[in-house]
JSON list of C-alpha atoms in Angstrom, two decimals:
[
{"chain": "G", "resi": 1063, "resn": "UNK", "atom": "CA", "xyz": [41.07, -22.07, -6.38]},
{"chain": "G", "resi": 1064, "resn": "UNK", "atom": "CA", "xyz": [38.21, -19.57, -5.24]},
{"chain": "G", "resi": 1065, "resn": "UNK", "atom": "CA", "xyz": [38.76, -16.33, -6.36]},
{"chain": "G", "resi": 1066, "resn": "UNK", "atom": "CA", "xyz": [36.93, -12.50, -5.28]},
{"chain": "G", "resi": 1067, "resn": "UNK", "atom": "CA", "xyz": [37.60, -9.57, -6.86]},
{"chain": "G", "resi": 1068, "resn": "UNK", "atom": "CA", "xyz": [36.07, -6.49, -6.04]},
{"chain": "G", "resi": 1069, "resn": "UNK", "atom": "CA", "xyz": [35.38, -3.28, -8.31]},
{"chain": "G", "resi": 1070, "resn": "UNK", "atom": "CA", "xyz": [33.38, -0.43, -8.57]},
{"chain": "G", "resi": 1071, "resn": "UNK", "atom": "CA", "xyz": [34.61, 1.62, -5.62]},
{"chain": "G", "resi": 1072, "resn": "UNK", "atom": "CA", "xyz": [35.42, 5.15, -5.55]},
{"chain": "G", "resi": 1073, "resn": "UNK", "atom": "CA", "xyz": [34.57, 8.82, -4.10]},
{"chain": "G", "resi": 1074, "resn": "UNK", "atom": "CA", "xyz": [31.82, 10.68, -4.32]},
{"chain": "G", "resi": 1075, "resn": "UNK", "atom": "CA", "xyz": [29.79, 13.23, -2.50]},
{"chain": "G", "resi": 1076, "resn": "UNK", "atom": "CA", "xyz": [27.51, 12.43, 0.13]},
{"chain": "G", "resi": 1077, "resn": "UNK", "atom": "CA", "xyz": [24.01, 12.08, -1.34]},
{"chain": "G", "resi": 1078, "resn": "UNK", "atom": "CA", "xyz": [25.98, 9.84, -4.91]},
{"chain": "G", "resi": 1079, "resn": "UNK", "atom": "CA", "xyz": [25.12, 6.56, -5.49]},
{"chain": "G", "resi": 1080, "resn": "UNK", "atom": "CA", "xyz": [28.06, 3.89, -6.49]},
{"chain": "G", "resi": 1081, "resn": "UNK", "atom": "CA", "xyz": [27.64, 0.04, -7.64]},
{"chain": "G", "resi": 1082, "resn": "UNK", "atom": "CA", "xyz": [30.22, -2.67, -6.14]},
{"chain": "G", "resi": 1083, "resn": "UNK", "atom": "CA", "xyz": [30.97, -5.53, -8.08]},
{"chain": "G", "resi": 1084, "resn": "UNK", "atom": "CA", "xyz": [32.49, -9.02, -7.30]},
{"chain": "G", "resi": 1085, "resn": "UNK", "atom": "CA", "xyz": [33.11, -11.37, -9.56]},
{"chain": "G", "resi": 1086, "resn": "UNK", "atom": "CA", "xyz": [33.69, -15.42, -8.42]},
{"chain": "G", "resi": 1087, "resn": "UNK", "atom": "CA", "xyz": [35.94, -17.35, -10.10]},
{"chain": "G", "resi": 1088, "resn": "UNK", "atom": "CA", "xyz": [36.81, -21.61, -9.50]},
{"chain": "G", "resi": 1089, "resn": "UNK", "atom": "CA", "xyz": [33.31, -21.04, -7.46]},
{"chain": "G", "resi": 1090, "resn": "UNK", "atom": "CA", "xyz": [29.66, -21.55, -8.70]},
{"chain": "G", "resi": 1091, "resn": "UNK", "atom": "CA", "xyz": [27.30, -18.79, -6.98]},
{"chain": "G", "resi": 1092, "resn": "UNK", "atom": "CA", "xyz": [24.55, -20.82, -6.26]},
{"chain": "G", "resi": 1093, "resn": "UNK", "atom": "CA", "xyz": [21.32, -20.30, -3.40]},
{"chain": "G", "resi": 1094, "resn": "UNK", "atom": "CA", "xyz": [22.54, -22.71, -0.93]},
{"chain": "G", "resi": 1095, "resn": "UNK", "atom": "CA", "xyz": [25.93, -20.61, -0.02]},
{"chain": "G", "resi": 1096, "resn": "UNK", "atom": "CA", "xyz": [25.92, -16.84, 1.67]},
{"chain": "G", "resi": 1097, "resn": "UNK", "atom": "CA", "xyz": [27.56, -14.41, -0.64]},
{"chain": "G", "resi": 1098, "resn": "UNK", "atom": "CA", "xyz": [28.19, -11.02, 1.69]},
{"chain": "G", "resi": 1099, "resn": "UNK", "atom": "CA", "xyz": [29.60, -7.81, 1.62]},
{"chain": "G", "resi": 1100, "resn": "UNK", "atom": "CA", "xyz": [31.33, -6.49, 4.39]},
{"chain": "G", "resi": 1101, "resn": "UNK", "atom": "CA", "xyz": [33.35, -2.86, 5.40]},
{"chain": "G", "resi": 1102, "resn": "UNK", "atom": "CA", "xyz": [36.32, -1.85, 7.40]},
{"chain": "G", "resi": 1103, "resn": "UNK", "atom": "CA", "xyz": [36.89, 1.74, 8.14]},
{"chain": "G", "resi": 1104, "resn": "UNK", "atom": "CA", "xyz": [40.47, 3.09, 9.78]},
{"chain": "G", "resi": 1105, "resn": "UNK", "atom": "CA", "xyz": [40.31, 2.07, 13.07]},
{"chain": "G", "resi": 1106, "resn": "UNK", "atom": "CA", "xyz": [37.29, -0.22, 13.31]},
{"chain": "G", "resi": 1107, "resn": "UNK", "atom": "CA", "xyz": [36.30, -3.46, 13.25]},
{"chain": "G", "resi": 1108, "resn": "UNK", "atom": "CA", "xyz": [35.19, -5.24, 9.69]},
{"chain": "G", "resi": 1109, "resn": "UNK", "atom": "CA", "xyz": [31.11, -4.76, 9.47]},
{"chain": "G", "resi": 1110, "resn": "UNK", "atom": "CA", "xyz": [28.83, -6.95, 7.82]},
{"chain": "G", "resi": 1111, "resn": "UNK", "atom": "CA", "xyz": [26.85, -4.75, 5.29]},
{"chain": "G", "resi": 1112, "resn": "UNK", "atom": "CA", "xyz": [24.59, -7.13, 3.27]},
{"chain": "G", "resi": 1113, "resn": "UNK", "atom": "CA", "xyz": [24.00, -10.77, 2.49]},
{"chain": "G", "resi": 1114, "resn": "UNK", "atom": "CA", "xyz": [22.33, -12.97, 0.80]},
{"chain": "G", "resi": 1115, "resn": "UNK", "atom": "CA", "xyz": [21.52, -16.46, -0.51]},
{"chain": "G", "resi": 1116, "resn": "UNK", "atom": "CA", "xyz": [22.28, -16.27, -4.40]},
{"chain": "G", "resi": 1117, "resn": "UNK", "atom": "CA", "xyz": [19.63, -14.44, -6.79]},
{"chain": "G", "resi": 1118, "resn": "UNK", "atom": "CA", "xyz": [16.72, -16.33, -5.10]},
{"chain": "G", "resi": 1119, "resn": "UNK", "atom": "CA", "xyz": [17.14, -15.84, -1.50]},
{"chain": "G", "resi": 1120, "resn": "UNK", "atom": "CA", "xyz": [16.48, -13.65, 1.25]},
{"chain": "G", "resi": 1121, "resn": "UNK", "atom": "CA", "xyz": [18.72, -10.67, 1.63]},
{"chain": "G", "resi": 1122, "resn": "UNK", "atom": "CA", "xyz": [19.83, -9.33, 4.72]},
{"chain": "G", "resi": 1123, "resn": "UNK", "atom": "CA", "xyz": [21.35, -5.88, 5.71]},
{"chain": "G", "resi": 1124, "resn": "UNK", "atom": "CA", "xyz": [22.29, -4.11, 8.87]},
{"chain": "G", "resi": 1125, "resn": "UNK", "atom": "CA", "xyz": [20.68, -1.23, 10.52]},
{"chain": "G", "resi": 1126, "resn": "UNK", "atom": "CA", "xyz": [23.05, 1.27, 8.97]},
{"chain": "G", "resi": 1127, "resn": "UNK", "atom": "CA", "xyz": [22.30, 0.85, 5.38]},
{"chain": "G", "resi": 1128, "resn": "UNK", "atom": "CA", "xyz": [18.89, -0.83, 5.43]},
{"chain": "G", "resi": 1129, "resn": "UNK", "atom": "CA", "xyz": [16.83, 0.92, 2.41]},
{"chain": "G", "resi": 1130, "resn": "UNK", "atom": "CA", "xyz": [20.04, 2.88, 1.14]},
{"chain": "G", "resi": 1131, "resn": "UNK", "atom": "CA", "xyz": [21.77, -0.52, -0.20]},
{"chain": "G", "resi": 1132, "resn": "UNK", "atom": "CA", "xyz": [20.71, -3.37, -2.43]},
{"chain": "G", "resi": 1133, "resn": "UNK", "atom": "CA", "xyz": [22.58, -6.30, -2.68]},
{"chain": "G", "resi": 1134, "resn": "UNK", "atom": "CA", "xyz": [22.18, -8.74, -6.14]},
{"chain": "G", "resi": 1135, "resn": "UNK", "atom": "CA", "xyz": [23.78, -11.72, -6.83]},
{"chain": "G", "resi": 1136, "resn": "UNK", "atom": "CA", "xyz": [23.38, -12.92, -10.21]},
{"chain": "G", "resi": 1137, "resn": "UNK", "atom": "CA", "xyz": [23.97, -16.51, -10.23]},
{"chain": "G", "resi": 1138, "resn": "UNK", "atom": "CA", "xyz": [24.54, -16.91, -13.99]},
{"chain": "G", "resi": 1139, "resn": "UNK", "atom": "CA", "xyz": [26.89, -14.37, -14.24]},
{"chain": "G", "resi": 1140, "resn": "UNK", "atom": "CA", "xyz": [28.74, -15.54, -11.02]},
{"chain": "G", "resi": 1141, "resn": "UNK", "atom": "CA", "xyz": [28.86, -11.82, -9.63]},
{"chain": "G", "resi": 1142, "resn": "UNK", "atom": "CA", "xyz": [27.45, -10.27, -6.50]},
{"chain": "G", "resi": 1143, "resn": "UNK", "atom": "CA", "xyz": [26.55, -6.55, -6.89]},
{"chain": "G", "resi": 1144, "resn": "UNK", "atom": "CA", "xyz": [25.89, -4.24, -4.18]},
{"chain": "G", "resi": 1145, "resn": "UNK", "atom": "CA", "xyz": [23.78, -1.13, -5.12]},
{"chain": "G", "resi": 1146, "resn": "UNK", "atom": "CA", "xyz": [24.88, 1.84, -2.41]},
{"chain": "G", "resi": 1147, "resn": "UNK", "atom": "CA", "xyz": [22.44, 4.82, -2.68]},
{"chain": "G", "resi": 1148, "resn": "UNK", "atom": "CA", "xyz": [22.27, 8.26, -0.55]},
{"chain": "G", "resi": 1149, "resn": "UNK", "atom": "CA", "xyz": [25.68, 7.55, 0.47]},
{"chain": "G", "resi": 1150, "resn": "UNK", "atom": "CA", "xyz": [26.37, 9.23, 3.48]},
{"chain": "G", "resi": 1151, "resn": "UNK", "atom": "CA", "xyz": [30.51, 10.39, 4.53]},
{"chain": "G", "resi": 1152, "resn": "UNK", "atom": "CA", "xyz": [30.19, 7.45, 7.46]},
{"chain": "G", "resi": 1153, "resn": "UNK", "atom": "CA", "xyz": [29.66, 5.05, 4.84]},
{"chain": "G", "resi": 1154, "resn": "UNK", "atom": "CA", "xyz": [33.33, 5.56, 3.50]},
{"chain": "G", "resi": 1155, "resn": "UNK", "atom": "CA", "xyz": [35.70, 2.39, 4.34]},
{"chain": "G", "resi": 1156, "resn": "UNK", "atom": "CA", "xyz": [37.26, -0.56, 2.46]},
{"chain": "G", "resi": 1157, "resn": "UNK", "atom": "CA", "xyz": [34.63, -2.45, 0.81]},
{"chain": "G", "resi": 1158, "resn": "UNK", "atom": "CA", "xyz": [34.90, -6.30, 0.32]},
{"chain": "G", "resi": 1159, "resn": "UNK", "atom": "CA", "xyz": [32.79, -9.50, -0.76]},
{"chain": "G", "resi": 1160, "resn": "UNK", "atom": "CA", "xyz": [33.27, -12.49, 1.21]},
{"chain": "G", "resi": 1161, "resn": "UNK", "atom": "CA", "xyz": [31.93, -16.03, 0.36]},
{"chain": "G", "resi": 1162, "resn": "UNK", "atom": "CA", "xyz": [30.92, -18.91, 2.61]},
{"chain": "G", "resi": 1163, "resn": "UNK", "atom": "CA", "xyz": [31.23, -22.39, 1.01]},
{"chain": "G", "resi": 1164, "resn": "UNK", "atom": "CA", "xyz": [31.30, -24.22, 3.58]},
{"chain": "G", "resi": 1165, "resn": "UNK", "atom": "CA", "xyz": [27.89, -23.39, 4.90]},
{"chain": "G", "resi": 1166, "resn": "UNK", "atom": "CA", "xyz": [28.63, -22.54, 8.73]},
{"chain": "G", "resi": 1167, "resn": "UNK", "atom": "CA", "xyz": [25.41, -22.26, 9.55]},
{"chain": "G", "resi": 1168, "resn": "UNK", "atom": "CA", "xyz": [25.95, -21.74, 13.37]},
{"chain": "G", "resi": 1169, "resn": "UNK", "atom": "CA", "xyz": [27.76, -18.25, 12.43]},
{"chain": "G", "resi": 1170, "resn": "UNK", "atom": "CA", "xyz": [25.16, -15.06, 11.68]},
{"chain": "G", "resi": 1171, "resn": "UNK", "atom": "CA", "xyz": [25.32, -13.85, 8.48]},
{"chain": "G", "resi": 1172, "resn": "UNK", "atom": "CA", "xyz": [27.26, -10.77, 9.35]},
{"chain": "G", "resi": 1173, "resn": "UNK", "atom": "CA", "xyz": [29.95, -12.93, 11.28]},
{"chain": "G", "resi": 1174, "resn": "UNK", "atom": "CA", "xyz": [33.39, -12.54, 9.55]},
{"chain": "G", "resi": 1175, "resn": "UNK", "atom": "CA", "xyz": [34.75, -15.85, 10.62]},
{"chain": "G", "resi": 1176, "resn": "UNK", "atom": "CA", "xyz": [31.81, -17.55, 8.51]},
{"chain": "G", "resi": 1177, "resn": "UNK", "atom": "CA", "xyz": [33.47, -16.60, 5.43]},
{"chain": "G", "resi": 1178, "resn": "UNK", "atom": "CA", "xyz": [35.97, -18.51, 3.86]},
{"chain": "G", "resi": 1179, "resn": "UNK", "atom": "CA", "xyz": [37.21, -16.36, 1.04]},
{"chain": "G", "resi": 1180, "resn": "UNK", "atom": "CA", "xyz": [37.43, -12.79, 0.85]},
{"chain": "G", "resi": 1181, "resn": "UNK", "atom": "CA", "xyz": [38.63, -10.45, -2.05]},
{"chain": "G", "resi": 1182, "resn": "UNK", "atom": "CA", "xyz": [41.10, -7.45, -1.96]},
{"chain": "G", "resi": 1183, "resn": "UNK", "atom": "CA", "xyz": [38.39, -4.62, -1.22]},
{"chain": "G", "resi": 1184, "resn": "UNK", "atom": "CA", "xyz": [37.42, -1.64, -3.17]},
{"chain": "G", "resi": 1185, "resn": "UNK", "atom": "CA", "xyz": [37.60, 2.04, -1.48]},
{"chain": "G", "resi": 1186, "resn": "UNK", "atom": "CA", "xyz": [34.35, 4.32, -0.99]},
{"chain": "G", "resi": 1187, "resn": "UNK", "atom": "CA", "xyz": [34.89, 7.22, 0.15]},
{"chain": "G", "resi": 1188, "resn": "UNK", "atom": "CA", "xyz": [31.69, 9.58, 0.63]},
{"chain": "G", "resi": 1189, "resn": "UNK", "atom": "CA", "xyz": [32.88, 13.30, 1.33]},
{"chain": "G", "resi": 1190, "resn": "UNK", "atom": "CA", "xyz": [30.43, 15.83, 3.12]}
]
């Protein structure tokens, strides 16, 4: 059974920097499956944040946090990190990995439904 789990959260003040963890477990990280990190705030819809195609592929990132976030998946350690610098008080929300292993390749990267398993979340909260 796949498992997520999601660390590293937390608050901080706007400018901070915080590192999100999520460890895999009955699940091999490997480049041919999108490992992505995704956000709900109160009130809004779950955003795609970053993605990528294990340690070797291409990332990709929306507008929003574009050269403030890095995501790196480390396939030997089976963990997807995302790097969040010059965090800025919009960027607080629930903060969660997702993994797609079945390779739905007709679904964009930062399409929810392409992800079959999700982990709890981690809070970020970024305060002005």
């Amino acid at each position: 059974q796949v498992q997520l789990v999601e660390s590293g959260g937390g608050s901080v003040q706007a400018g901070g920097s915080l590192r999100l963890s999520c460890a895999a477990s009955g699940y091999t990280y490997n480049n041919n499956v999108m490992m992505a990190w995704f956000r709900q705030a109160p009130g809004k819809e779950r955003e795609g944040v970053a993605a990528s195609y294990g340690d070797s592929g291409r990332p990709y990132y929306s507008a929003s946090v574009e050269g403030r976030f890095t995501i790196s998946p480390d396939n030997a350690k089976n963990t997807v990190y995302l790097q969040m610098d010059s965090l800025l008080p919009e960027d607080t929300a629930m903060y969660y990995c997702a993994a797609d292993t079945q390779r739905k390749f007709g679904r964009s990267w930062d399409d929810p439904l392409r992800y079959d398993y999700w982990g709890q979340g981690t809070q970020v909260s970024v305060s002005s």
